[in-house]
Coordinates of C-alpha atoms and ligand atoms in Angstrom, one line a residue:
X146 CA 8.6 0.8 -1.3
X147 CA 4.9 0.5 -0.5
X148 CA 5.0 2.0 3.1
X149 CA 1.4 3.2 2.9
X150 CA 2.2 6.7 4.0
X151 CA 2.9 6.7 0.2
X152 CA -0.2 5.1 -0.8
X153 CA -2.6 7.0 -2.8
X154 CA -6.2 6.4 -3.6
X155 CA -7.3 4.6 -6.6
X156 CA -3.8 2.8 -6.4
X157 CA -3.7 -1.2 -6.6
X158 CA -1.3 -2.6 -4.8
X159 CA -0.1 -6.4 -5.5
X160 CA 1.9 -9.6 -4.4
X161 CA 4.3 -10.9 -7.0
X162 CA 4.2 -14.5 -5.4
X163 CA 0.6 -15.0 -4.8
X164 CA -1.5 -12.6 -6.9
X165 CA -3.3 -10.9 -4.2
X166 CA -4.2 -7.3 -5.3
X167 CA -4.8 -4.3 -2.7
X168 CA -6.8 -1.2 -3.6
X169 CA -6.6 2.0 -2.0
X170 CA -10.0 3.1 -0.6
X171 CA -8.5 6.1 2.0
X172 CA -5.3 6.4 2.2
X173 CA -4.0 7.5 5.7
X174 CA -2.7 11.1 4.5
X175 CA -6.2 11.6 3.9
X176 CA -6.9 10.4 8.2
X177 CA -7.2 13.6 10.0
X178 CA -6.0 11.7 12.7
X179 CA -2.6 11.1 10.3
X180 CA -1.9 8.9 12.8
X181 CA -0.1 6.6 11.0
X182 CA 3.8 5.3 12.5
X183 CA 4.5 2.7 10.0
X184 CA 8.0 2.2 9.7
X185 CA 8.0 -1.7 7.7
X186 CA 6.4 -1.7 4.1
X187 CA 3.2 -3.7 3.6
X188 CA 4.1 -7.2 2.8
X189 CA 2.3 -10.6 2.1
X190 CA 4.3 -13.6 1.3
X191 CA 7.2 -12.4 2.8
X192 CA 7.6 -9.6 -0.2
X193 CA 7.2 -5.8 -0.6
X194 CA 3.7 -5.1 -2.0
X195 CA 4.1 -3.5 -5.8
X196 CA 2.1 -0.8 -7.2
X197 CA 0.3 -2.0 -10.1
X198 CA 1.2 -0.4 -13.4
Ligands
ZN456 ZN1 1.1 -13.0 -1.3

């Protein structure tokens, strides 16, 4: 779900399990390099990141 090729800024990402919260601050679409070859989904705790509602 949160591969972050889909992550947008502004958006707040977080772990179920442990509370963390992650905030976009550049997301790489915006990299000129758009580098980015993520195939897994962010993850702490063994779970999928969820975007924060
Ligand atoms: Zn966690």
């Amino acid at each position: 779900m949160a591969s972050c090729s889909e992550m947008k800024v502004g958006e707040v990402y977080v772990c179920e399990d442990c509370g963390l919260e992650l905030q976009v601050l550049k997301s790489c679409a915006d990299s000129e390099a758009r580098a980015c070859s993520c195939s897994e989904p962010l993850s702490c705790c063994g779970e999928q990141l969820v975007l924060k509602q």
